[in-house]
Each structure stands twice: as structure tokens, then as C-alpha cells.
Tab-separated table of C-alpha atoms and ligand atoms in Angstrom:
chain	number	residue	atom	x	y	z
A	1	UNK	CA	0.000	0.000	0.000
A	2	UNK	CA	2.946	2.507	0.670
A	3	UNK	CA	4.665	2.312	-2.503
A	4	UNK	CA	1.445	4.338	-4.511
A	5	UNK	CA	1.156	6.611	-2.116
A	6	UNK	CA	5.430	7.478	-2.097
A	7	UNK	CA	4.801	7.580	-5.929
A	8	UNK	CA	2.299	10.091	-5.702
A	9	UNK	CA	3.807	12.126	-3.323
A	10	UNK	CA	6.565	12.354	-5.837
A	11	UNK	CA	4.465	12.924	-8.663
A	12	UNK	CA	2.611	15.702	-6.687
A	13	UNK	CA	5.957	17.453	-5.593
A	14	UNK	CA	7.629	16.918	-9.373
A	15	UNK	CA	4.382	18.744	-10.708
A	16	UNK	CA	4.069	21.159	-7.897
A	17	UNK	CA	8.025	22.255	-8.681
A	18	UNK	CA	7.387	22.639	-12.462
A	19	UNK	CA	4.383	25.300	-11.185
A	20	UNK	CA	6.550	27.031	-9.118
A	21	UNK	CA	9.509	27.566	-11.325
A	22	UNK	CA	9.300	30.675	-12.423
A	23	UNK	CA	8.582	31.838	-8.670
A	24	UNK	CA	11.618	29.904	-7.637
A	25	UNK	CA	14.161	31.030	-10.263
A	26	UNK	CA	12.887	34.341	-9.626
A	27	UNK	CA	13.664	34.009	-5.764
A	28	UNK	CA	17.283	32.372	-6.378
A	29	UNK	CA	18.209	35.571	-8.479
A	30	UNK	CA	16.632	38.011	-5.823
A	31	UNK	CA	16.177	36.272	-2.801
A	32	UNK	CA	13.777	38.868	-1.798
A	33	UNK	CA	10.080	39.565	-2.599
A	34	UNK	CA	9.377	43.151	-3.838
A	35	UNK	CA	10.206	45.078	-0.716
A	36	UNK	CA	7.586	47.115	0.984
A	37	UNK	CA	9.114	48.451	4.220
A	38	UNK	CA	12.224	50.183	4.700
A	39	UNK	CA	13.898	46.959	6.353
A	40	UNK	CA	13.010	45.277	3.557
A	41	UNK	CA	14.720	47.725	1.083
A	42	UNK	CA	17.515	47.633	2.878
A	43	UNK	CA	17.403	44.219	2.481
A	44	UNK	CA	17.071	43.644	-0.798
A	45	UNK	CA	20.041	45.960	-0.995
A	46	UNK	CA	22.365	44.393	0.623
A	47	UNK	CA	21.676	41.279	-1.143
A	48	UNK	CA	21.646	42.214	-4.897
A	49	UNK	CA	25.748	42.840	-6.376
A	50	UNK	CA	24.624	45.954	-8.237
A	51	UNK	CA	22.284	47.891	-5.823
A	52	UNK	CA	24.979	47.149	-3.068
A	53	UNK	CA	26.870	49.593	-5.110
A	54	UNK	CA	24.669	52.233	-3.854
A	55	UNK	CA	24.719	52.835	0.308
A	56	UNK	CA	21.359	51.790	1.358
A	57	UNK	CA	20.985	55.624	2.662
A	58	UNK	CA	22.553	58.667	1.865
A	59	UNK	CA	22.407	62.286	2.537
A	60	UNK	CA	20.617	65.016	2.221
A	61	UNK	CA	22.863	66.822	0.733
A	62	UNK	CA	24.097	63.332	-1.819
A	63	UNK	CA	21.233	64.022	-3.805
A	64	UNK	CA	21.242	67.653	-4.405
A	65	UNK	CA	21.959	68.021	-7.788
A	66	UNK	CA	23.907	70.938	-7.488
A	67	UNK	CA	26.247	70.111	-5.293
A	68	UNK	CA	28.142	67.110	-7.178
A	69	UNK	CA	25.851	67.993	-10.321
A	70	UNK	CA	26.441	64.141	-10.732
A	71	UNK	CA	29.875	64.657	-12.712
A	72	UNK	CA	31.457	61.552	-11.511
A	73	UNK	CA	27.979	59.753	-12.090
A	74	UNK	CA	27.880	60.935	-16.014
A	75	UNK	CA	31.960	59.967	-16.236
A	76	UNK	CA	31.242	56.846	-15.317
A	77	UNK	CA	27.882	56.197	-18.245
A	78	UNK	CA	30.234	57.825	-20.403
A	79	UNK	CA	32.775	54.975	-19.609
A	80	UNK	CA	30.246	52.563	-19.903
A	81	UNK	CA	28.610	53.363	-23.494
A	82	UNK	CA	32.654	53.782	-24.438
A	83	UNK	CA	32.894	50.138	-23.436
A	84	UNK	CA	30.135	49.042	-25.175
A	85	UNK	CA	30.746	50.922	-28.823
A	86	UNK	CA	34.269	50.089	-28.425
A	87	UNK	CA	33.368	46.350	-28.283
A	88	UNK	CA	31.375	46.538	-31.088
A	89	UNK	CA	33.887	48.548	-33.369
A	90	UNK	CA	36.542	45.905	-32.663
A	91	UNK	CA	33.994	43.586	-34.580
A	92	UNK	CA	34.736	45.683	-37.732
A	93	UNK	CA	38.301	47.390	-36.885
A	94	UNK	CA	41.508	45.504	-37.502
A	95	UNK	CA	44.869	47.724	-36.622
A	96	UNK	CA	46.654	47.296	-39.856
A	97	UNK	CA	48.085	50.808	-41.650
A	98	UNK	CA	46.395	49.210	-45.314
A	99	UNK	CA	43.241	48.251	-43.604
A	100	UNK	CA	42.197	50.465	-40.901
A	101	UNK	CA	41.116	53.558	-43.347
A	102	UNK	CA	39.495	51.246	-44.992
A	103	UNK	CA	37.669	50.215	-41.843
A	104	UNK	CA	36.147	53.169	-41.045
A	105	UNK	CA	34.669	53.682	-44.915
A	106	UNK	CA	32.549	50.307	-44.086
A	107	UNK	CA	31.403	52.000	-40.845
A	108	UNK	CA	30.285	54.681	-42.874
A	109	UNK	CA	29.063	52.819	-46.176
A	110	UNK	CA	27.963	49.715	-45.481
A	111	UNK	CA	27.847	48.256	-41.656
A	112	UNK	CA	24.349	49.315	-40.338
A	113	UNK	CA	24.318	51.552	-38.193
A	114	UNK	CA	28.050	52.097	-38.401
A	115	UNK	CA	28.599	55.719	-38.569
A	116	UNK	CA	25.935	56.157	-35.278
A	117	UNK	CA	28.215	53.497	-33.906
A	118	UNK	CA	31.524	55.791	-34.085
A	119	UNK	CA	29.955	58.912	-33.813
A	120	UNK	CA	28.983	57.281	-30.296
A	121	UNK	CA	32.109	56.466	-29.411
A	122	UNK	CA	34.104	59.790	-30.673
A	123	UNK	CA	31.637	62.141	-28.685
A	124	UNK	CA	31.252	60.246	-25.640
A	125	UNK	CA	35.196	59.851	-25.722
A	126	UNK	CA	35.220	64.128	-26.164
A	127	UNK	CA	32.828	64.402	-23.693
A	128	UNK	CA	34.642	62.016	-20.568
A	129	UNK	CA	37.962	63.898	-20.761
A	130	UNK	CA	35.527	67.717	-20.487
A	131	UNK	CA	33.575	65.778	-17.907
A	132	UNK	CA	36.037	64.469	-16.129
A	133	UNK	CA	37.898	67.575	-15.993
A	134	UNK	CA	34.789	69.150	-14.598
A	135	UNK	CA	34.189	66.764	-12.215
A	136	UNK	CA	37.700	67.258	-10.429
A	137	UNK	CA	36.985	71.086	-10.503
A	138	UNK	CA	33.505	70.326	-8.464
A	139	UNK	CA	35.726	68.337	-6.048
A	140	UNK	CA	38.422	71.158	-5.731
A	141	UNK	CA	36.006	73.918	-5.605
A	142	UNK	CA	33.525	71.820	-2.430
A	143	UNK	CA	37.192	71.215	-0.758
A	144	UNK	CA	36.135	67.267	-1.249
A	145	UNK	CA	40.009	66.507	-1.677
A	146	UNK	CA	40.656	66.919	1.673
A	147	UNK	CA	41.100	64.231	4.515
A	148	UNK	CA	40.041	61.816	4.798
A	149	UNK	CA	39.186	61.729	0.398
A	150	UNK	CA	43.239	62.361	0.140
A	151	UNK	CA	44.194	58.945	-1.288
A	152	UNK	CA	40.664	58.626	-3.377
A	153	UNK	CA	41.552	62.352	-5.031
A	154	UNK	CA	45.350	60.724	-5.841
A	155	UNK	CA	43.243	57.505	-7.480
A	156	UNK	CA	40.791	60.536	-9.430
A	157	UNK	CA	43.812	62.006	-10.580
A	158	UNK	CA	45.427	58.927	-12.044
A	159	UNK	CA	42.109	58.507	-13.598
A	160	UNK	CA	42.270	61.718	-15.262
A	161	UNK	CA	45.661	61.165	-16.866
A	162	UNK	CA	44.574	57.293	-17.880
A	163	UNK	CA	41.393	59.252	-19.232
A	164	UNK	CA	43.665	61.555	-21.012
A	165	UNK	CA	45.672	59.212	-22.605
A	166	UNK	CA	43.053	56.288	-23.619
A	167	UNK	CA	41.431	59.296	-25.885
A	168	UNK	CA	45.124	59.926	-27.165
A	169	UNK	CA	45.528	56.342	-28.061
A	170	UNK	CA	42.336	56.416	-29.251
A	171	UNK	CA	43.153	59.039	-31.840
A	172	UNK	CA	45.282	56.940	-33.952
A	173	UNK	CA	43.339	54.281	-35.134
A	174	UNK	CA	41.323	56.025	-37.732
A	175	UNK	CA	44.774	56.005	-39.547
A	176	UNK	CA	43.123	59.148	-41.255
A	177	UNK	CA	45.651	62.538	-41.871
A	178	UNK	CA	43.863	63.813	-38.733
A	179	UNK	CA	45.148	60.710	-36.390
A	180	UNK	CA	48.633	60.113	-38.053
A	181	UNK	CA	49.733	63.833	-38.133
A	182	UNK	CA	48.133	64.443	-33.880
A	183	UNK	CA	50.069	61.769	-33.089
A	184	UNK	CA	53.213	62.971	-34.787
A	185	UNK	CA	53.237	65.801	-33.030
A	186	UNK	CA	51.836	64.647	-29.310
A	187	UNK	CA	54.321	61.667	-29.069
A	188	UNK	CA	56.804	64.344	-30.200
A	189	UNK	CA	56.335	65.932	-27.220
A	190	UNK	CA	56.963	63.135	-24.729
A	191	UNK	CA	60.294	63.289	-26.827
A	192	UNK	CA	61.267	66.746	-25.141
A	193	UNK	CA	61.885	65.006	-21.768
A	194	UNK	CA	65.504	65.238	-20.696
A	195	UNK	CA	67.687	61.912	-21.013
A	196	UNK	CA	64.469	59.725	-21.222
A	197	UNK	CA	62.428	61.426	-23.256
A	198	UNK	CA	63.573	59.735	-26.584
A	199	UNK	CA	63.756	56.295	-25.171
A	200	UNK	CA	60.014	57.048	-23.619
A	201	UNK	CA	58.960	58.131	-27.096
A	202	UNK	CA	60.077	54.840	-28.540
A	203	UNK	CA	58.210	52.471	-26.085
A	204	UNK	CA	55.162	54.302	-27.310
A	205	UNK	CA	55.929	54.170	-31.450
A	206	UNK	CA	57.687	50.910	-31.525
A	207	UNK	CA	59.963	52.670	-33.749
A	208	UNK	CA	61.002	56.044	-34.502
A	209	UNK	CA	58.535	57.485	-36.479
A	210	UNK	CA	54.510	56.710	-36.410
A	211	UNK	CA	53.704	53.286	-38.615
A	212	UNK	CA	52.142	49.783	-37.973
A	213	UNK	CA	54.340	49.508	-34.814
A	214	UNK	CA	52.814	52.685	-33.338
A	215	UNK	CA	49.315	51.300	-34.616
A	216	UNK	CA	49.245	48.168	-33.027
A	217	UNK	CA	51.150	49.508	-29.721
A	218	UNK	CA	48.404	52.109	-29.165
A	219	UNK	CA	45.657	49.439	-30.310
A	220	UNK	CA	46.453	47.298	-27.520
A	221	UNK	CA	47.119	49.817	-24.837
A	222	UNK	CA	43.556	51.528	-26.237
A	223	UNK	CA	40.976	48.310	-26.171
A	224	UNK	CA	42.554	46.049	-23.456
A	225	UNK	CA	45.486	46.985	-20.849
A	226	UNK	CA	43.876	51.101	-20.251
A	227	UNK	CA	40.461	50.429	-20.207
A	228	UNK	CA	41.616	47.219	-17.696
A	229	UNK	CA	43.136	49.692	-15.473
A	230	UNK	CA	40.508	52.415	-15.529
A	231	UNK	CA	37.946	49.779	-14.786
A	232	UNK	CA	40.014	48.278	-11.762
A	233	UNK	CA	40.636	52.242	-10.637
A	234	UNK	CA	37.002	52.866	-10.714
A	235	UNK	CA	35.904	50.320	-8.685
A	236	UNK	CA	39.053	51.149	-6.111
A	237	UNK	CA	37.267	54.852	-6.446
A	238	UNK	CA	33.836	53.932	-5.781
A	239	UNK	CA	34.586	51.649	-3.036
A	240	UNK	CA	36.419	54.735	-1.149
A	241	UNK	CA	33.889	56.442	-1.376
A	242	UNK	CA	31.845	54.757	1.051
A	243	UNK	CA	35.092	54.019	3.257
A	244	UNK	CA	35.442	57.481	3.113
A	245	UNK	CA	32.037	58.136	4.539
A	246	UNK	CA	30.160	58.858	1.682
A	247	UNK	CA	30.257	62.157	-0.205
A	248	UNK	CA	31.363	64.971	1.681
A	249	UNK	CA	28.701	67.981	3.229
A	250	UNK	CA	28.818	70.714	5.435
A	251	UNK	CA	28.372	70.158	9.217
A	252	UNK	CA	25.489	71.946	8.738
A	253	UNK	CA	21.798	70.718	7.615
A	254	UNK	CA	21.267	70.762	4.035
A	255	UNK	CA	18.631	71.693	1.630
A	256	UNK	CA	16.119	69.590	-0.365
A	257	UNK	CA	16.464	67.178	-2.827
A	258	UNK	CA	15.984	66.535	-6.381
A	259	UNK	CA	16.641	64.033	-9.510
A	260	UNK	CA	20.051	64.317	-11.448
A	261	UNK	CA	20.436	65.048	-15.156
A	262	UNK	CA	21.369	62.943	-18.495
A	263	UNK	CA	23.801	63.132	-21.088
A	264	UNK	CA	22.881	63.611	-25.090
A	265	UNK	CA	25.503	61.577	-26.867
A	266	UNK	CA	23.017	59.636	-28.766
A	267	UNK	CA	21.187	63.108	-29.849
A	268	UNK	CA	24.938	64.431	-30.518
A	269	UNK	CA	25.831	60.802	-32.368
A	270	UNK	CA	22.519	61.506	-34.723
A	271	UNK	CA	23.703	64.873	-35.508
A	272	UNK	CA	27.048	65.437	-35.828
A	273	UNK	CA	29.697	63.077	-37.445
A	274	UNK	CA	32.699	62.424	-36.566
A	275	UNK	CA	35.478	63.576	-38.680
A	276	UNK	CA	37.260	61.050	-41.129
A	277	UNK	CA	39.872	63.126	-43.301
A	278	UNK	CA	41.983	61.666	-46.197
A	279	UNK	CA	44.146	59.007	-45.530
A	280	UNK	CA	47.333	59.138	-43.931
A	281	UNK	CA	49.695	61.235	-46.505
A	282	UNK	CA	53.314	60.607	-44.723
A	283	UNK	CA	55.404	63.448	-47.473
A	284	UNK	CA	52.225	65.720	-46.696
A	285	UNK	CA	51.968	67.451	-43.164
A	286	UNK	CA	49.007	69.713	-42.734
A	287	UNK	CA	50.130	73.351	-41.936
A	288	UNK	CA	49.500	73.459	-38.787
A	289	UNK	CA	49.636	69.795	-37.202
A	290	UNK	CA	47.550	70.008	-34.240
A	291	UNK	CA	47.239	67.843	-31.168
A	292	UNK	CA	43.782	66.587	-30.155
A	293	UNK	CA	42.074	70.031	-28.535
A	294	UNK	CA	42.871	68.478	-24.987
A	295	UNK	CA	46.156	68.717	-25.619
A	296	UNK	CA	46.622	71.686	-27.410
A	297	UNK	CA	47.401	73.960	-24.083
A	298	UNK	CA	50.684	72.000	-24.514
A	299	UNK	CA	51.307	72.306	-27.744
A	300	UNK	CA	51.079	76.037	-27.482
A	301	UNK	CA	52.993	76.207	-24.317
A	302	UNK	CA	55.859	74.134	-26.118
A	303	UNK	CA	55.807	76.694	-28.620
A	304	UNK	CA	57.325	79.075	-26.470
A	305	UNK	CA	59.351	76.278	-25.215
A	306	UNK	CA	59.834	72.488	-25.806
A	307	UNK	CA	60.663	71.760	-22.827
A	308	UNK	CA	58.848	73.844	-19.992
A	309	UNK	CA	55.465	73.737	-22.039
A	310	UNK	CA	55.596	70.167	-22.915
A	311	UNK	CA	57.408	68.569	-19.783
A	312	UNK	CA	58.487	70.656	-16.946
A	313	UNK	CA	55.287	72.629	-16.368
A	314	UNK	CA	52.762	69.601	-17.132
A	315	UNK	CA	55.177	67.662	-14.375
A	316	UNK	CA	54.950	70.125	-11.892
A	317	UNK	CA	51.155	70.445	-12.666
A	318	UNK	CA	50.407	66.928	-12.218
A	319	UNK	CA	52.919	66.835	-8.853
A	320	UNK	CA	50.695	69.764	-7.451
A	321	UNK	CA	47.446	67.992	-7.974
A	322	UNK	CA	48.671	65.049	-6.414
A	323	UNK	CA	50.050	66.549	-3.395
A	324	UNK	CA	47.059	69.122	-3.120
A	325	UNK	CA	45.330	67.718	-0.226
A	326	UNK	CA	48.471	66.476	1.471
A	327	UNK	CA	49.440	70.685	1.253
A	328	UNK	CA	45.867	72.084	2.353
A	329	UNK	CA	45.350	70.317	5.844
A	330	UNK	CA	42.120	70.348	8.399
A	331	UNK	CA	38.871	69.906	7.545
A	332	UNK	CA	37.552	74.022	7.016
A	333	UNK	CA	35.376	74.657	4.487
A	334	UNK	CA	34.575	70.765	3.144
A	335	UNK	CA	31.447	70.310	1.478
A	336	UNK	CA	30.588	73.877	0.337
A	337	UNK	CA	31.481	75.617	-3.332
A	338	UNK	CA	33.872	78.516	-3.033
A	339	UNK	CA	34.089	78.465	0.545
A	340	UNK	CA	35.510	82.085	2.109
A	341	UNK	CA	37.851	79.576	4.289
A	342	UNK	CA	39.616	78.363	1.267
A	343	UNK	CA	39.636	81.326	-1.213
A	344	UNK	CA	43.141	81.634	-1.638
A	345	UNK	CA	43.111	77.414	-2.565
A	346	UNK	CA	40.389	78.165	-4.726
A	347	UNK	CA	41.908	80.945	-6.633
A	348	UNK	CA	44.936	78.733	-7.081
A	349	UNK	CA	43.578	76.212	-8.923
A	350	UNK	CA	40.906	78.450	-10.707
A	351	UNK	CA	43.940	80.664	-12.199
A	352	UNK	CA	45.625	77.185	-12.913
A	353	UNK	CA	42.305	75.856	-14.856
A	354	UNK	CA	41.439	79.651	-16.653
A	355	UNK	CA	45.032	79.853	-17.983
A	356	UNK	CA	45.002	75.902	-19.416
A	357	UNK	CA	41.554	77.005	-20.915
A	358	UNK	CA	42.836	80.114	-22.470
A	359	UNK	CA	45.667	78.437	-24.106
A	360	UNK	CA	43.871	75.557	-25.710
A	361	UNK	CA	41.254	78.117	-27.052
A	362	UNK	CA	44.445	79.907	-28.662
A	363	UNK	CA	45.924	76.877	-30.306
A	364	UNK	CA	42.460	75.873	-31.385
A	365	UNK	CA	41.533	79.166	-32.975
A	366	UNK	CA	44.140	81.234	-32.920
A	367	UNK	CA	46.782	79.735	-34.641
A	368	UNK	CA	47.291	79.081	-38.400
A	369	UNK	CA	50.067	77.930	-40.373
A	370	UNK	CA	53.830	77.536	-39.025
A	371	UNK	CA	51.505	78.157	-35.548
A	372	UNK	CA	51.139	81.930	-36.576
A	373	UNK	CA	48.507	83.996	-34.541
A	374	UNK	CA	45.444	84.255	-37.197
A	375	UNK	CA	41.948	85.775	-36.323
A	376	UNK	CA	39.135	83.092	-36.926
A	377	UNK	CA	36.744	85.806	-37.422
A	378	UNK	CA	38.299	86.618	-40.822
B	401	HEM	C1	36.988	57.917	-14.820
B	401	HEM	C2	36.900	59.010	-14.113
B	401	HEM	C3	36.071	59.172	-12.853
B	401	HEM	C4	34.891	58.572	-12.489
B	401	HEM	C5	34.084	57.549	-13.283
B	401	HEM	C6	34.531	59.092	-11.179
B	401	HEM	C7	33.375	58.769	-10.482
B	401	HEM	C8	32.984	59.364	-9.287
B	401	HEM	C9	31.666	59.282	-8.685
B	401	HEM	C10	30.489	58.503	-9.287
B	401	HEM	C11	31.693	59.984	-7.537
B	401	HEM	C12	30.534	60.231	-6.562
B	401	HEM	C13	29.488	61.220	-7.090
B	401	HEM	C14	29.950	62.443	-7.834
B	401	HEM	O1	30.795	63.208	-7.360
B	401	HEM	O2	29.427	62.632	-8.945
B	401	HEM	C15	33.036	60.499	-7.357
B	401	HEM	C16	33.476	61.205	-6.263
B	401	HEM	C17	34.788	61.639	-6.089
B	401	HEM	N1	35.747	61.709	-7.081
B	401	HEM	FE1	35.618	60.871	-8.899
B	401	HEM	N2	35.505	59.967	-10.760
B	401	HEM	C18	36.456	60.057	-11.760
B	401	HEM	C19	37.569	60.877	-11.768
B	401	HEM	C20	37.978	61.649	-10.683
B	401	HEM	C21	39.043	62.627	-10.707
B	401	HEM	C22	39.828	63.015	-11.959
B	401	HEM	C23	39.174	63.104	-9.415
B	401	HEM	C24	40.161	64.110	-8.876
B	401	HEM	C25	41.348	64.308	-9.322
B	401	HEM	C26	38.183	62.440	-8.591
B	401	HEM	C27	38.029	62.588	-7.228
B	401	HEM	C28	36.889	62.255	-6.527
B	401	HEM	C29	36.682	62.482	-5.103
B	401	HEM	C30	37.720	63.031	-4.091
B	401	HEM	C31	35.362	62.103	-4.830
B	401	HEM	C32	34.630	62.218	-3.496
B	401	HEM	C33	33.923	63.553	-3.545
B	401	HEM	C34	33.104	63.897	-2.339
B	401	HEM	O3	33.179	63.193	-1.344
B	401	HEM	O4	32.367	64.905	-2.432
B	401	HEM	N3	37.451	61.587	-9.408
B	401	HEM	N4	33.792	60.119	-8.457
């Protein structure tokens, strides 16, 4: 008589688990039901990988949009949709000097959607080094560098130059006159160095001029080993952050809240294309050779001298920010823009950040051939 009834139990409980699948897959991914008290939001935080990210509660003064205007937030999308395109460009790019031109006429003519693709991936690339940059003013300006946020500002500023360069990598691989003759002239720069600066050049061509040994060498460093690092930094960043106590704020109670913004790369991407010149013409430089625009504050620096404008001030620059919050000590005027405690900190870095912003606006409008001062109004 027991053997039935153990065979229907099993039936029953077989049957009974194909009903309940969907319920119980559903539970093993979230563990929690949809949460409907505060302990249970906090619950299902804790126990889901990407809304642990976020603190279960933050501040007041967190989610005013004014105060971080969510700089780091948008750096971070714009790293994310730079992932993404760049994956699915390396479907269609191969680093070869006779094929990548080539490479970028298919995006254009005949992949679908091709041209959106790139144009995704040049302005979101534009817009995370202005971002970025913006993003470390908002920190400098709210005195968020200070302690304890030291060692996380010395991780945002090695993000910043990894930024920097993964767009300068980036530039090359177009192999258009645009790419090859930027290049020419930024890794020239590195040259100026004293005693390494030729060797340091070298490691970055492959060779002593730009070719397929520069190509590949910037390929590699451009779709695996920066965007590696930058990933592994973020994370390091993000999880400071909430060591650090969260974002920083004023001692004092803050005002009310609101919901932050969004960025318009895929309005830009429909619009505007990015630029493909001819291809690479070694016998024919343009008049002038420019330097991507983030770099062009060098470039006109080093033509007033090779060496101070394209090495010893940038050093010196990058030495500052790094020891910045190790210099300005205590904890007056943290979490407020343009404090009156910190004015003279504040003027600093704003005279530093006007006089960068001048010169790239010179080299990218005022300067014509043999880097002679032109009017762009004419
Ligand atoms: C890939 C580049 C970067 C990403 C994705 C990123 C991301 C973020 C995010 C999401 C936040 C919190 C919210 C916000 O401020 O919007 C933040 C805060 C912070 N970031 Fe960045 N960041 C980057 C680069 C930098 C740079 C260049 C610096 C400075 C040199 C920096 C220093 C800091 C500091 C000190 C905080 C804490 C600010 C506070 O407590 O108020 N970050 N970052």
C-alpha cells in the first residue's frame, strides 16, 4: 500500500516544482520579494551585487543636484557606453596601416548603423575627458580633496591622466591625416623630456617614427590593458567612497532634494559626425599639425618652449594635484562651493584651470600655419 502513495507524493511534488519555477528562479536571483518596508529595502540591498553599489541611505545633501551635479555619475555612463561601442567597433576594426582607413569607410558605407556606432564612441570619448575635468573642478572647488578623500583624489587624478591618454591612443586608429599627423606631433612631445624622453617616445611608437608599430602599440594599450586599469581604478574609487564616509557635506543641515540630469551623446551621435579626413599622406603634413584640442594647451605652451610647455610645467602640474590635499590640511570649508575659508586654494587652482583654458582656445583658434597667430573671425 505505501509504494502508490510514495509515488504520488513524488508525482505531486515533481508537478508542484514545475508550477513554481518561475517563482523559484525568480527568488534564487533576488532572494527577496518586492520590498515594501524600509527593512526590507535595505534588504534587498544588501543582497543584490549591483544595488549594493549604492549605500542603502545617503544624505541630504548626496542628492542635491547641485552640489556634485552628478559629474562623476555621467563619467562613469560615459565609460560605460565607451565600453560598449568600443566592443562593437573591434567587430569591424583591424589595426593594420592598409586596412584600418578602410575600416572606417565600411562604418560609414555599409555596416548598419556604423557611422551612429563611431559617432557614439568619438563624442562620448570628447565628452569624458571635459567631464572628467569638470568633475575634479567640483571636487576642488567643495574642498572634497581633503582628509580623509586624500588617497581617493590621488586615485581621481590617475584617472584623469589614464582618461587623457586612452582618448590619445584612441586618436590613432582612424589612420586618417587627422590621427597620423596628432600623433606625430603629441608623441613628439613626450620626446622633449631630458635623457628619457627619446627612449620614452620609442616604447610608445615601436619605432622612430609613427607606422604599424605605433598602430598596433596604441591598439592594444587603447581596447585592453587602459580600459583594464581604468575599470580596476574605478571600482578602487567607488569603493572609497563609502570608506570614506560617503560624499562629503557641510556640518550643517542641508537643503532639499531633487533628480540628477542625463547626457545627449546619442542626440549628438545623430547629428554630428565624426570627422574622417583623407588618408594618412606621410610626405604631406598639414600646416598646422595640431594635437587633439585636450592637448593643445601643450602644444602652445611648447611653442614658447619644448621643454617647460611640454614637460616641466605639465610635471609640476600633475605633482601639485597630487600633493594638493596632502598641502591644504584640516577639515575648514569641506562640502561647500567657493568656501571664504579656502579662497586663496580656490583661486589657485581656478587661475591654474582659466590659464590651461585660455591656451587651448588659442591653439584651437588662434593659430594658423607655421603656428602663426590668425583671427578666426576673418
Ligand atoms: C573615470 C573618471 C572618474 C569617475 C568615473 C569618477 C566617479 C565618481 C563618482 C560617481 C563619484 C561620486 C558622485 C559624484 O561626485 O558625482 C566620485 C566622487 C569623487 N571623485 Fe571621482 N571619478 C572620476 C575621476 C575623478 C578625478 C579626476 C578626481 C580628482 C582628481 C576624482 C576625485 C573624486 C573624489 C575626491 C570624490 C569624493 C567627492 C566627495 O566626497 O564629495 N574623481 N567620483
Amino acid at each position: 500500500m505505501s509504494a502508490p502513495a510514495t509515488q504520488a507524493t513524488k508525482s505531486t511534488s515533481m508537478w508542484t516544482n514545475l508550477r513554481e519555477l518561475p517563482a523559484n528562479v525568480w527568488r534564487s536571483l533576488f532572494r527577496n520579494p518586492i520590498p515594501s518596508s524600509d527593512l526590507e529595502r535595505a534588504s534587498t540591498s544588501f543582497t543584490n551585487f549591483f544595488l549594493h553599489i549604492h549605500p542603502v541611505k545617503v544624505h541630504r545633501n548626496t542628492l542635491r543636484p547641485l552640489y556634485s551635479m552628478g559629474l562623476g555619475l555621467i563619467s562613469f555612463f560615459l565609460f560605460l557606453i565607451l565600453t560598449v561601442t568600443g566592443v562593437l567597433l573591434m567587430f569591424y576594426y583591424v589595426p593594420s596601416t592598409t586596412q584600418a582607413y578602410d575600416r572606417m569607410l565600411d562604418l560609414r558605407g555599409t555596416v548598419a548603423f556604423g557611422i551612429f556606432l563611431r559617432n557614439m564612441h568619438r563624442w562620448s570619448a570628447h565628452g569624458m575627458v571635459g567631464v572628467v575635468v569638470l568633475h575634479m573642478c567640483r571636487v576642488f572647488f567643495t574642498g572634497s580633496h581633503k582628509q580623509p578623500r586624500e588617497f581617493n583624489w590621488v586615485v581621481g587624478v590617475l584617472l584623469f591622466l589614464l582618461t587623457l591618454f586612452s582618448s590619445f591612443t584612441g586618436y590613432l586608429l582612424p589612420w586618417d591625416q587627422l590621427a597620423f599627423w596628432a600623433i606625430t606631433v603629441g608623441t613628439a612631445i613626450a620626446g622633449y623630456a631630458p635623457v628619457i624622453g627619446k627612449q620614452v617616445q620609442f616604447l610608445l611608437l615601436g619605432d622612430t617614427t609613427v607606422g604599424q608599430e605605433a598602430l598596433l602599440r596604441f591598439y592594444v594599450l587603447h581596447v585592453a590593458v587602459l580600459p583594464l586599469v581604468m575599470a580596476l581604478l574605478v571600482a578602487i574609487h567607488f569603493w572609497r567612497i563609502r570608506k570614506d564616509g560617503g560624499l562629503s557635506r557641510p556640518e550643517e543641515p542641508a537643503a532639499a532634494l531633487a533628480a540628477p540630469g542625463e547626457t545627449p551623446v546619442a542626440v549628438l551621435s545623430l547629428a554630428f559626425d565624426a570627422p574622417l579626413e583623407e588618408p594618412v599622406n606621410v610626405m604631406h603634413p598639414p600646416n598646422p599639425a595640431k594635437a587633439p584640442w585636450y592637448f593643445l594647451g601643450l602644444q602652445e605652451m611648447v611653442s614658447y618652449s619644448a621643454f617647460w610647455g611640454g614637460v616641466g610645467i605639465p610635471t609640476i602640474f600633475v605633482l601639485l594635484l597630487l600633493a594638493a590635499p596632502y598641502l591644504e590640511r584640516g577639515s575648514a570649508g569641506v562640502g561647500k562651493w567657493f568656501a571664504r575659508e579656502r579662497l586663496l586654494a580656490n583661486t589657485v587652482f581656478l587661475t591654474f584651470a582659466l590659464i590651461n583654458v585660455i591656451f587651448v582656445i588659442i591653439g584651437t583658434f588662434f593659430r594658423g600655419p607655421n603656428w602663426e597667430f590668425i583671427s578666426p573671425f576673418k
